[in-house]
PDB file of C-alpha atoms in Angstrom:
ATOM      1  CA  UNK A   1      93.274  94.919  85.352  1.00 87.00           C
ATOM      2  CA  UNK A   2      96.587  94.494  86.927  1.00 89.00           C
ATOM      3  CA  UNK A   3      98.309  93.892  91.565  1.00 93.00           C
ATOM      4  CA  UNK A   4     101.988  93.482  91.491  1.00 93.00           C
ATOM      5  CA  UNK A   5     102.686  93.546  95.330  1.00 93.00           C
ATOM      6  CA  UNK A   6     106.240  94.773  97.710  1.00 93.00           C
ATOM      7  CA  UNK A   7     106.838  90.961  98.833  1.00 92.00           C
ATOM      8  CA  UNK A   8     108.521  92.553 102.426  1.00 91.00           C
ATOM      9  CA  UNK A   9     108.582  96.629 103.149  1.00 91.00           C
ATOM     10  CA  UNK A  10     110.607  98.047 101.341  1.00 89.00           C
ATOM     11  CA  UNK A  11     111.292  95.623  98.446  1.00 86.00           C
ATOM     12  CA  UNK A  12     112.987  95.456  96.670  1.00 89.00           C
ATOM     13  CA  UNK A  13     111.242  92.525  95.972  1.00 91.00           C
ATOM     14  CA  UNK A  14     107.482  91.687  93.427  1.00 93.00           C
ATOM     15  CA  UNK A  15     104.684  89.413  93.789  1.00 92.00           C
ATOM     16  CA  UNK A  16     103.186  89.441  90.418  1.00 88.00           C
ATOM     17  CA  UNK A  17     101.657  90.810  88.017  1.00 91.00           C
ATOM     18  CA  UNK A  18      98.076  88.789  88.617  1.00 91.00           C
ATOM     19  CA  UNK A  19      95.395  89.741  85.994  1.00 89.00           C
ATOM     20  CA  UNK A  20      92.447  90.227  88.636  1.00 85.00           C
ATOM     21  CA  UNK A  21      89.360  89.532  86.565  1.00 73.00           C
ATOM     22  CA  UNK A  22      87.085  91.589  85.733  1.00 77.00           C
ATOM     23  CA  UNK A  23      85.314  92.475  82.073  1.00 84.00           C
ATOM     24  CA  UNK A  24      84.892  95.477  80.754  1.00 92.00           C
ATOM     25  CA  UNK A  25      86.403  97.679  82.121  1.00 94.00           C
ATOM     26  CA  UNK A  26      87.315 100.985  80.838  1.00 93.00           C
ATOM     27  CA  UNK A  27      90.933 102.292  81.657  1.00 91.00           C
ATOM     28  CA  UNK A  28      90.715 103.744  84.763  1.00 92.00           C
ATOM     29  CA  UNK A  29      89.465 103.825  88.291  1.00 94.00           C
ATOM     30  CA  UNK A  30      89.127 105.606  90.868  1.00 96.00           C
ATOM     31  CA  UNK A  31      90.947 104.107  94.214  1.00 96.00           C
ATOM     32  CA  UNK A  32      90.672 105.967  97.805  1.00 95.00           C
ATOM     33  CA  UNK A  33      92.506 104.172 100.790  1.00 93.00           C
ATOM     34  CA  UNK A  34      90.006 103.979 104.347  1.00 91.00           C
ATOM     35  CA  UNK A  35      91.931 104.130 107.992  1.00 87.00           C
ATOM     36  CA  UNK A  36      92.986  99.649 108.253  1.00 89.00           C
ATOM     37  CA  UNK A  37      93.572 100.603 105.012  1.00 90.00           C
ATOM     38  CA  UNK A  38      90.839  98.257 102.730  1.00 93.00           C
ATOM     39  CA  UNK A  39      91.254 100.010  98.837  1.00 95.00           C
ATOM     40  CA  UNK A  40      88.684 101.237  97.536  1.00 96.00           C
ATOM     41  CA  UNK A  41      88.124 100.764  93.575  1.00 96.00           C
ATOM     42  CA  UNK A  42      85.793 102.593  91.643  1.00 97.00           C
ATOM     43  CA  UNK A  43      85.500 101.745  87.913  1.00 96.00           C
ATOM     44  CA  UNK A  44      83.258 102.171  84.590  1.00 97.00           C
ATOM     45  CA  UNK A  45      82.365  99.180  82.750  1.00 96.00           C
ATOM     46  CA  UNK A  46      80.660  98.698  79.857  1.00 95.00           C
ATOM     47  CA  UNK A  47      79.671  95.056  78.113  1.00 93.00           C
ATOM     48  CA  UNK A  48      77.896  94.720  74.522  1.00 91.00           C
ATOM     49  CA  UNK A  49      74.272  94.421  74.025  1.00 88.00           C
ATOM     50  CA  UNK A  50      72.778  93.567  71.056  1.00 86.00           C
ATOM     51  CA  UNK A  51      71.157  97.001  70.021  1.00 86.00           C
ATOM     52  CA  UNK A  52      71.869 100.364  70.439  1.00 83.00           C
ATOM     53  CA  UNK A  53      74.518 102.094  72.781  1.00 87.00           C
ATOM     54  CA  UNK A  54      76.079  99.655  75.365  1.00 89.00           C
ATOM     55  CA  UNK A  55      75.357  99.412  79.278  1.00 92.00           C
ATOM     56  CA  UNK A  56      76.466 101.181  81.442  1.00 96.00           C
ATOM     57  CA  UNK A  57      76.896 101.221  84.562  1.00 96.00           C
ATOM     58  CA  UNK A  58      79.204 101.927  87.956  1.00 97.00           C
ATOM     59  CA  UNK A  59      81.270  99.385  89.853  1.00 96.00           C
ATOM     60  CA  UNK A  60      82.592  98.694  92.661  1.00 96.00           C
ATOM     61  CA  UNK A  61      85.895  96.716  94.841  1.00 95.00           C
ATOM     62  CA  UNK A  62      87.037  96.008  97.388  1.00 95.00           C
ATOM     63  CA  UNK A  63      91.069  94.747  98.292  1.00 95.00           C
ATOM     64  CA  UNK A  64      91.111  93.724 102.191  1.00 93.00           C
ATOM     65  CA  UNK A  65      94.330  92.701 103.082  1.00 91.00           C
ATOM     66  CA  UNK A  66      97.930  93.911 101.002  1.00 90.00           C
ATOM     67  CA  UNK A  67      97.844  91.490  98.297  1.00 87.00           C
ATOM     68  CA  UNK A  68      95.108  88.916  99.546  1.00 89.00           C
ATOM     69  CA  UNK A  69      91.825  87.685  96.929  1.00 89.00           C
ATOM     70  CA  UNK A  70      90.195  91.211  96.237  1.00 91.00           C
ATOM     71  CA  UNK A  71      86.861  90.925  96.582  1.00 91.00           C
ATOM     72  CA  UNK A  72      84.044  89.796  93.404  1.00 91.00           C
ATOM     73  CA  UNK A  73      83.328  94.207  91.484  1.00 93.00           C
ATOM     74  CA  UNK A  74      79.812  95.038  92.600  1.00 94.00           C
ATOM     75  CA  UNK A  75      76.934  97.177  89.992  1.00 96.00           C
ATOM     76  CA  UNK A  76      76.413 100.550  91.211  1.00 97.00           C
ATOM     77  CA  UNK A  77      74.239 100.980  88.533  1.00 96.00           C
ATOM     78  CA  UNK A  78      74.025 105.020  86.749  1.00 96.00           C
ATOM     79  CA  UNK A  79      72.495 107.978  87.505  1.00 96.00           C
ATOM     80  CA  UNK A  80      70.094 107.799  84.422  1.00 96.00           C
ATOM     81  CA  UNK A  81      68.766 104.086  84.964  1.00 93.00           C
ATOM     82  CA  UNK A  82      68.246 101.806  82.693  1.00 92.00           C
ATOM     83  CA  UNK A  83      67.919 105.226  79.857  1.00 94.00           C
ATOM     84  CA  UNK A  84      71.601 103.488  78.026  1.00 94.00           C
ATOM     85  CA  UNK A  85      71.593 106.461  75.693  1.00 95.00           C
ATOM     86  CA  UNK A  86      72.319 109.545  78.528  1.00 96.00           C
ATOM     87  CA  UNK A  87      73.917 106.349  80.440  1.00 96.00           C
ATOM     88  CA  UNK A  88      77.161 105.504  77.806  1.00 95.00           C
ATOM     89  CA  UNK A  89      77.720 109.075  77.926  1.00 96.00           C
ATOM     90  CA  UNK A  90      78.372 109.520  81.525  1.00 96.00           C
ATOM     91  CA  UNK A  91      82.356 110.753  83.068  1.00 96.00           C
ATOM     92  CA  UNK A  92      84.393 108.758  84.828  1.00 96.00           C
ATOM     93  CA  UNK A  93      84.637 108.049  88.403  1.00 97.00           C
ATOM     94  CA  UNK A  94      86.352 110.193  91.845  1.00 97.00           C
ATOM     95  CA  UNK A  95      85.749 108.393  94.915  1.00 97.00           C
ATOM     96  CA  UNK A  96      86.433 109.032  98.199  1.00 96.00           C
ATOM     97  CA  UNK A  97      86.512 108.103 102.022  1.00 94.00           C
ATOM     98  CA  UNK A  98      85.067 110.555 104.685  1.00 91.00           C
ATOM     99  CA  UNK A  99      85.627 110.237 108.777  1.00 88.00           C
ATOM    100  CA  UNK A 100      83.451 107.471 108.675  1.00 88.00           C
ATOM    101  CA  UNK A 101      84.856 105.108 106.720  1.00 88.00           C
ATOM    102  CA  UNK A 102      82.177 105.728 103.971  1.00 91.00           C
ATOM    103  CA  UNK A 103      82.998 105.864 100.496  1.00 94.00           C
ATOM    104  CA  UNK A 104      81.663 108.864  98.566  1.00 95.00           C
ATOM    105  CA  UNK A 105      80.997 108.190  94.947  1.00 96.00           C
ATOM    106  CA  UNK A 106      81.366 111.771  92.134  1.00 97.00           C
ATOM    107  CA  UNK A 107      80.295 111.364  87.773  1.00 97.00           C
ATOM    108  CA  UNK A 108      79.461 113.810  85.529  1.00 96.00           C
ATOM    109  CA  UNK A 109      76.551 112.687  84.303  1.00 95.00           C
ATOM    110  CA  UNK A 110      74.842 113.355  81.126  1.00 94.00           C
ATOM    111  CA  UNK A 111      73.148 116.445  81.571  1.00 92.00           C
ATOM    112  CA  UNK A 112      76.359 118.121  82.181  1.00 92.00           C
ATOM    113  CA  UNK A 113      75.949 118.520  85.882  1.00 92.00           C
ATOM    114  CA  UNK A 114      77.561 116.306  88.778  1.00 94.00           C
ATOM    115  CA  UNK A 115      75.806 112.498  90.181  1.00 95.00           C
ATOM    116  CA  UNK A 116      76.875 111.407  93.511  1.00 95.00           C
ATOM    117  CA  UNK A 117      75.988 108.128  95.516  1.00 94.00           C
ATOM    118  CA  UNK A 118      77.611 107.885  99.013  1.00 93.00           C
ATOM    119  CA  UNK A 119      77.892 104.733 100.760  1.00 91.00           C
ATOM    120  CA  UNK A 120      76.794 104.276 104.583  1.00 86.00           C
ATOM    121  CA  UNK A 121      79.029 102.724 107.134  1.00 79.00           C
ATOM    122  CA  UNK A 122      76.821  99.773 107.134  1.00 83.00           C
ATOM    123  CA  UNK A 123      77.870  99.117 103.632  1.00 86.00           C
ATOM    124  CA  UNK A 124      74.697  99.271 102.509  1.00 91.00           C
ATOM    125  CA  UNK A 125      74.881 101.601  99.213  1.00 94.00           C
ATOM    126  CA  UNK A 126      71.854 104.265  99.029  1.00 93.00           C
ATOM    127  CA  UNK A 127      70.382 105.888  96.264  1.00 93.00           C
ATOM    128  CA  UNK A 128      71.764 108.166  93.345  1.00 94.00           C
ATOM    129  CA  UNK A 129      71.502 112.081  93.671  1.00 91.00           C
ATOM    130  CA  UNK A 130      73.092 114.726  93.009  1.00 83.00           C
ATOM    131  CA  UNK A 131      74.603 118.321  93.145  1.00 81.00           C
ATOM    132  CA  UNK A 132      72.889 121.424  91.701  1.00 72.00           C
ATOM    133  CA  UNK A 133      75.100 123.264  88.934  1.00 71.00           C
ATOM    134  CA  UNK A 134      72.163 125.810  88.954  1.00 74.00           C
ATOM    135  CA  UNK A 135      73.313 126.344  85.694  1.00 76.00           C
ATOM    136  CA  UNK A 136      76.951 125.172  84.555  1.00 85.00           C
ATOM    137  CA  UNK A 137      77.544 122.830  81.607  1.00 89.00           C
ATOM    138  CA  UNK A 138      81.326 121.044  83.127  1.00 92.00           C
ATOM    139  CA  UNK A 139      81.995 119.313  80.795  1.00 92.00           C
ATOM    140  CA  UNK A 140      85.553 118.070  82.493  1.00 92.00           C
ATOM    141  CA  UNK A 141      85.728 114.701  85.238  1.00 95.00           C
ATOM    142  CA  UNK A 142      85.384 115.785  89.435  1.00 96.00           C
ATOM    143  CA  UNK A 143      88.253 116.066  91.733  1.00 96.00           C
ATOM    144  CA  UNK A 144      86.964 115.588  95.179  1.00 97.00           C
ATOM    145  CA  UNK A 145      89.480 115.146  98.157  1.00 97.00           C
ATOM    146  CA  UNK A 146      88.923 115.219 101.555  1.00 95.00           C
ATOM    147  CA  UNK A 147      90.738 117.929 103.865  1.00 94.00           C
ATOM    148  CA  UNK A 148      92.177 116.838 107.232  1.00 91.00           C
ATOM    149  CA  UNK A 149      89.941 117.946 109.050  1.00 90.00           C
ATOM    150  CA  UNK A 150      87.834 115.619 107.260  1.00 90.00           C
ATOM    151  CA  UNK A 151      85.823 118.135 104.709  1.00 93.00           C
ATOM    152  CA  UNK A 152      85.261 116.644 101.144  1.00 95.00           C
ATOM    153  CA  UNK A 153      85.818 119.230  98.759  1.00 95.00           C
ATOM    154  CA  UNK A 154      84.335 118.836  95.297  1.00 96.00           C
ATOM    155  CA  UNK A 155      85.926 120.335  92.129  1.00 95.00           C
ATOM    156  CA  UNK A 156      85.093 119.971  88.135  1.00 94.00           C
ATOM    157  CA  UNK A 157      86.162 121.917  85.032  1.00 92.00           C
ATOM    158  CA  UNK A 158      83.058 123.652  82.778  1.00 90.00           C
ATOM    159  CA  UNK A 159      85.199 125.334  79.787  1.00 85.00           C
ATOM    160  CA  UNK A 160      87.414 127.697  81.508  1.00 83.00           C
ATOM    161  CA  UNK A 161      86.343 128.131  85.137  1.00 86.00           C
ATOM    162  CA  UNK A 162      85.698 125.032  87.484  1.00 90.00           C
ATOM    163  CA  UNK A 163      82.596 124.593  90.301  1.00 92.00           C
ATOM    164  CA  UNK A 164      83.177 123.428  93.577  1.00 93.00           C
ATOM    165  CA  UNK A 165      81.349 121.921  96.647  1.00 94.00           C
ATOM    166  CA  UNK A 166      81.740 121.432  99.834  1.00 93.00           C
ATOM    167  CA  UNK A 167      80.860 118.873 102.324  1.00 91.00           C
ATOM    168  CA  UNK A 168      81.829 119.900 106.013  1.00 88.00           C
ATOM    169  CA  UNK A 169      80.298 117.027 107.631  1.00 82.00           C
ATOM    170  CA  UNK A 170      79.247 113.512 107.746  1.00 76.00           C
ATOM    171  CA  UNK A 171      76.128 113.557 107.562  1.00 76.00           C
ATOM    172  CA  UNK A 172      75.797 117.644 106.214  1.00 82.00           C
ATOM    173  CA  UNK A 173      74.357 117.949 101.567  1.00 84.00           C
ATOM    174  CA  UNK A 174      76.637 119.014  99.574  1.00 88.00           C
ATOM    175  CA  UNK A 175      76.827 122.655  99.060  1.00 89.00           C
ATOM    176  CA  UNK A 176      77.340 124.442  96.160  1.00 88.00           C
ATOM    177  CA  UNK A 177      80.970 127.184  96.630  1.00 86.00           C
ATOM    178  CA  UNK A 178      81.991 130.354  94.580  1.00 79.00           C
ATOM    179  CA  UNK A 179      82.763 129.193  90.965  1.00 71.00           C
ATOM    180  CA  UNK A 180      86.736 129.312  90.572  1.00 71.00           C
ATOM    181  CA  UNK A 181      89.276 129.821  89.714  1.00 66.00           C
ATOM    182  CA  UNK A 182      89.326 131.395  85.530  1.00 73.00           C
ATOM    183  CA  UNK A 183      91.636 128.504  84.343  1.00 81.00           C
ATOM    184  CA  UNK A 184      91.329 125.954  82.058  1.00 88.00           C
ATOM    185  CA  UNK A 185      92.438 122.807  82.582  1.00 92.00           C
ATOM    186  CA  UNK A 186      93.448 119.434  80.237  1.00 93.00           C
ATOM    187  CA  UNK A 187      91.433 116.291  80.774  1.00 92.00           C
ATOM    188  CA  UNK A 188      91.988 114.177  83.837  1.00 91.00           C
ATOM    189  CA  UNK A 189      94.667 116.343  84.612  1.00 95.00           C
ATOM    190  CA  UNK A 190      93.906 117.610  87.939  1.00 95.00           C
ATOM    191  CA  UNK A 191      94.581 116.380  91.116  1.00 96.00           C
ATOM    192  CA  UNK A 192      95.184 117.216  94.770  1.00 96.00           C
ATOM    193  CA  UNK A 193      96.976 117.448  98.189  1.00 97.00           C
ATOM    194  CA  UNK A 194      96.555 118.366 101.945  1.00 96.00           C
ATOM    195  CA  UNK A 195      99.677 120.978 102.687  1.00 96.00           C
ATOM    196  CA  UNK A 196      98.169 122.461 105.739  1.00 95.00           C
ATOM    197  CA  UNK A 197      95.000 122.781 108.921  1.00 94.00           C
ATOM    198  CA  UNK A 198      91.831 121.881 106.256  1.00 92.00           C
ATOM    199  CA  UNK A 199      93.529 123.478 103.091  1.00 94.00           C
ATOM    200  CA  UNK A 200      94.189 121.765 100.042  1.00 96.00           C
ATOM    201  CA  UNK A 201      96.483 122.608  96.815  1.00 97.00           C
ATOM    202  CA  UNK A 202      94.645 121.977  93.325  1.00 96.00           C
ATOM    203  CA  UNK A 203      97.114 121.087  90.614  1.00 97.00           C
ATOM    204  CA  UNK A 204      96.096 120.993  87.150  1.00 96.00           C
ATOM    205  CA  UNK A 205      97.769 121.049  83.955  1.00 96.00           C
ATOM    206  CA  UNK A 206      97.420 124.113  81.179  1.00 94.00           C
ATOM    207  CA  UNK A 207      95.957 122.943  77.860  1.00 92.00           C
ATOM    208  CA  UNK A 208      97.337 125.731  76.036  1.00 90.00           C
ATOM    209  CA  UNK A 209     100.702 125.165  76.827  1.00 93.00           C
ATOM    210  CA  UNK A 210     101.370 122.189  78.740  1.00 94.00           C
ATOM    211  CA  UNK A 211     103.119 123.900  82.369  1.00 96.00           C
ATOM    212  CA  UNK A 212     101.539 122.139  86.211  1.00 97.00           C
ATOM    213  CA  UNK A 213      99.282 125.311  88.231  1.00 96.00           C
ATOM    214  CA  UNK A 214      97.978 125.306  90.999  1.00 96.00           C
ATOM    215  CA  UNK A 215      95.965 127.650  93.031  1.00 95.00           C
ATOM    216  CA  UNK A 216      94.396 127.485  96.442  1.00 93.00           C
ATOM    217  CA  UNK A 217      91.185 129.281  97.314  1.00 88.00           C
ATOM    218  CA  UNK A 218      90.845 132.749  97.584  1.00 85.00           C
ATOM    219  CA  UNK A 219      94.183 133.212  95.525  1.00 87.00           C
ATOM    220  CA  UNK A 220      94.874 132.488  91.571  1.00 88.00           C
ATOM    221  CA  UNK A 221      96.799 129.879  90.046  1.00 92.00           C
ATOM    222  CA  UNK A 222     100.524 129.937  89.570  1.00 94.00           C
ATOM    223  CA  UNK A 223     102.048 128.930  87.208  1.00 95.00           C
ATOM    224  CA  UNK A 224     104.580 125.624  88.303  1.00 96.00           C
ATOM    225  CA  UNK A 225     106.599 125.382  84.895  1.00 93.00           C
ATOM    226  CA  UNK A 226     107.466 122.285  83.611  1.00 86.00           C
ATOM    227  CA  UNK A 227     105.796 121.523  80.629  1.00 93.00           C
ATOM    228  CA  UNK A 228     104.799 118.095  79.892  1.00 95.00           C
ATOM    229  CA  UNK A 229     101.509 115.494  79.035  1.00 95.00           C
ATOM    230  CA  UNK A 230      99.611 113.595  81.144  1.00 94.00           C
ATOM    231  CA  UNK A 231      98.086 114.549  85.334  1.00 95.00           C
ATOM    232  CA  UNK A 232     100.910 115.490  87.946  1.00 97.00           C
ATOM    233  CA  UNK A 233     102.310 112.638  90.912  1.00 98.00           C
ATOM    234  CA  UNK A 234     101.677 114.857  94.150  1.00 98.00           C
ATOM    235  CA  UNK A 235     103.633 113.944  96.971  1.00 98.00           C
ATOM    236  CA  UNK A 236     103.509 115.864 100.606  1.00 98.00           C
ATOM    237  CA  UNK A 237     106.798 114.710 103.021  1.00 97.00           C
ATOM    238  CA  UNK A 238     110.182 116.170 104.654  1.00 96.00           C
ATOM    239  CA  UNK A 239     112.287 116.765 102.631  1.00 95.00           C
ATOM    240  CA  UNK A 240     115.536 117.363 105.506  1.00 94.00           C
ATOM    241  CA  UNK A 241     113.312 117.967 107.421  1.00 94.00           C
ATOM    242  CA  UNK A 242     111.006 120.527 105.432  1.00 96.00           C
ATOM    243  CA  UNK A 243     108.171 120.311 104.916  1.00 97.00           C
ATOM    244  CA  UNK A 244     107.577 119.532 100.651  1.00 97.00           C
ATOM    245  CA  UNK A 245     105.594 118.752  98.624  1.00 98.00           C
ATOM    246  CA  UNK A 246     107.117 116.755  95.192  1.00 98.00           C
ATOM    247  CA  UNK A 247     105.822 116.573  91.950  1.00 98.00           C
ATOM    248  CA  UNK A 248     106.815 113.921  89.026  1.00 98.00           C
ATOM    249  CA  UNK A 249     105.000 114.006  85.250  1.00 97.00           C
ATOM    250  CA  UNK A 250     105.814 112.315  81.383  1.00 97.00           C
ATOM    251  CA  UNK A 251     107.712 115.310  80.076  1.00 96.00           C
ATOM    252  CA  UNK A 252     108.310 116.653  76.738  1.00 95.00           C
ATOM    253  CA  UNK A 253     110.747 113.988  75.955  1.00 95.00           C
ATOM    254  CA  UNK A 254     108.758 111.653  77.411  1.00 96.00           C
ATOM    255  CA  UNK A 255     111.350 110.795  80.659  1.00 97.00           C
ATOM    256  CA  UNK A 256     109.580 111.766  84.540  1.00 97.00           C
ATOM    257  CA  UNK A 257     110.380 114.209  85.345  1.00 97.00           C
ATOM    258  CA  UNK A 258     110.299 115.226  89.664  1.00 97.00           C
ATOM    259  CA  UNK A 259     110.614 119.022  91.364  1.00 97.00           C
ATOM    260  CA  UNK A 260     110.077 120.173  95.168  1.00 97.00           C
ATOM    261  CA  UNK A 261     109.407 123.065  97.030  1.00 97.00           C
ATOM    262  CA  UNK A 262     108.444 124.492  99.950  1.00 97.00           C
ATOM    263  CA  UNK A 263     104.937 123.404 101.128  1.00 98.00           C
ATOM    264  CA  UNK A 264     101.804 126.687 100.121  1.00 97.00           C
ATOM    265  CA  UNK A 265     105.771 128.324  98.443  1.00 96.00           C
ATOM    266  CA  UNK A 266     105.347 128.548  94.971  1.00 96.00           C
ATOM    267  CA  UNK A 267     106.814 132.052  95.043  1.00 94.00           C
ATOM    268  CA  UNK A 268     109.737 130.440  96.086  1.00 94.00           C
ATOM    269  CA  UNK A 269     109.800 128.417  92.662  1.00 92.00           C
ATOM    270  CA  UNK A 270     111.101 125.093  91.169  1.00 93.00           C
ATOM    271  CA  UNK A 271     113.134 123.218  89.885  1.00 94.00           C
ATOM    272  CA  UNK A 272     112.212 120.152  86.809  1.00 96.00           C
ATOM    273  CA  UNK A 273     114.806 117.575  87.038  1.00 96.00           C
ATOM    274  CA  UNK A 274     114.871 114.499  84.168  1.00 96.00           C
ATOM    275  CA  UNK A 275     115.004 110.766  85.235  1.00 95.00           C
ATOM    276  CA  UNK A 276     115.612 107.372  83.941  1.00 93.00           C
ATOM    277  CA  UNK A 277     114.153 105.970  80.567  1.00 95.00           C
ATOM    278  CA  UNK A 278     111.157 107.432  78.714  1.00 96.00           C
ATOM    279  CA  UNK A 279     107.442 106.230  79.818  1.00 97.00           C
ATOM    280  CA  UNK A 280     104.817 106.062  78.754  1.00 96.00           C
ATOM    281  CA  UNK A 281     101.519 107.421  80.427  1.00 93.00           C
ATOM    282  CA  UNK A 282     102.046 109.040  84.046  1.00 95.00           C
ATOM    283  CA  UNK A 283     104.788 108.582  86.144  1.00 97.00           C
ATOM    284  CA  UNK A 284     103.804 107.903  90.815  1.00 97.00           C
ATOM    285  CA  UNK A 285     104.931 108.832  93.232  1.00 98.00           C
ATOM    286  CA  UNK A 286     104.597 107.891  96.643  1.00 96.00           C
ATOM    287  CA  UNK A 287     106.702 107.071 100.121  1.00 96.00           C
ATOM    288  CA  UNK A 288     107.948 103.361 101.210  1.00 94.00           C
ATOM    289  CA  UNK A 289     107.815 101.407 104.207  1.00 92.00           C
ATOM    290  CA  UNK A 290     110.797 103.306 105.363  1.00 93.00           C
ATOM    291  CA  UNK A 291     110.097 106.678 104.637  1.00 94.00           C
ATOM    292  CA  UNK A 292     111.241 106.621 100.877  1.00 96.00           C
ATOM    293  CA  UNK A 293     110.391 109.070  98.303  1.00 97.00           C
ATOM    294  CA  UNK A 294     109.251 105.960  95.015  1.00 97.00           C
ATOM    295  CA  UNK A 295     109.299 107.485  91.603  1.00 98.00           C
ATOM    296  CA  UNK A 296     107.730 105.262  89.630  1.00 97.00           C
ATOM    297  CA  UNK A 297     106.882 104.414  85.284  1.00 97.00           C
ATOM    298  CA  UNK A 298     106.886 102.202  82.736  1.00 96.00           C
ATOM    299  CA  UNK A 299     108.662 101.840  80.084  1.00 96.00           C
ATOM    300  CA  UNK A 300     107.969 102.023  76.614  1.00 95.00           C
ATOM    301  CA  UNK A 301     108.410  98.732  76.414  1.00 95.00           C
ATOM    302  CA  UNK A 302     105.530  97.732  79.175  1.00 92.00           C
ATOM    303  CA  UNK A 303     107.826  96.885  82.427  1.00 93.00           C
ATOM    304  CA  UNK A 304     107.798  98.356  85.556  1.00 95.00           C
ATOM    305  CA  UNK A 305     110.201 101.284  86.745  1.00 96.00           C
ATOM    306  CA  UNK A 306     111.167 102.102  90.144  1.00 96.00           C
ATOM    307  CA  UNK A 307     113.717 105.094  91.894  1.00 97.00           C
ATOM    308  CA  UNK A 308     114.053 105.005  94.975  1.00 96.00           C
ATOM    309  CA  UNK A 309     115.360 108.001  96.981  1.00 96.00           C
ATOM    310  CA  UNK A 310     118.955 107.533  98.216  1.00 95.00           C
ATOM    311  CA  UNK A 311     120.309 107.647 101.495  1.00 90.00           C
ATOM    312  CA  UNK A 312     121.669 111.153 102.070  1.00 92.00           C
ATOM    313  CA  UNK A 313     120.278 114.889 102.638  1.00 92.00           C
ATOM    314  CA  UNK A 314     118.575 116.006  99.778  1.00 91.00           C
ATOM    315  CA  UNK A 315     116.172 114.346  97.390  1.00 94.00           C
ATOM    316  CA  UNK A 316     118.541 112.004  94.992  1.00 94.00           C
ATOM    317  CA  UNK A 317     117.486 109.163  93.827  1.00 95.00           C
ATOM    318  CA  UNK A 318     118.889 105.604  92.783  1.00 95.00           C
ATOM    319  CA  UNK A 319     119.699 103.479  89.664  1.00 95.00           C
ATOM    320  CA  UNK A 320     115.575 103.450  88.528  1.00 96.00           C
ATOM    321  CA  UNK A 321     115.465  98.807  88.971  1.00 95.00           C
ATOM    322  CA  UNK A 322     112.526  96.455  86.718  1.00 94.00           C
ATOM    323  CA  UNK A 323     110.414  94.970  88.477  1.00 90.00           C
TER     324      UNK A 323
END
């Protein structure tokens, strides 16, 4: 795992890359940040055994201050204990923090159900538990999110539908909600953004035609066009004083593409604009310390490239820079 850090707010200079030592991690991280700025990293680790399946567990580390050393990785075990065969078949983690600062971890287990583990405010991790899928076999990875009211919302693909659980309060248990919507999800593309008081909008990629879809409970999925690959990047921020949702993706030609529309008004339509050179993996979106939209992507030569929002009306980006 590598880390790069801006040396001052708004750049343009960066430090790194720094190698954050960790052996055996699968190439995936679930990252959750607390209100204090603590960054929690969750990953799956596999270590070879002399005979039989790998030793598989979930591991957790914390960065307490930007650019400072990462704390040691600690094993959280796995939902199947010493059953190495089942443990080797678990999915990838999804982690969020609730309003008390507790970390909540969700992962699809080898039985096709949902396993969960959380960290108490004291820092102690509780025993593995689960949520009842009631005979439904989960086929995708969980995507957990937290509303601005602090409710945890977990959505997991299950064939051509999705299974949903809700946790309204920090002390409450996960409760099964209605399964919605009837739609297939390309693996690893399900994500969410807070788009209103107590509301989340879910986004994913259609595995058949490659377009991005948006959905909120009580509505039907809406196509946002833009064929591409990988998960869409999301950012909600004002543009020219209007509340907008910005998306980025890797387009069919390999180049990053950006689109924006008035938040929760998918009917307004959006246009995907290509930017920069072809990239690998999925691009990322964020706001920098000066409130500018930043689009980041790895070029085909492996270098990290950034494009920041211009100081002018609209969502125009400056020229790409290599970090």
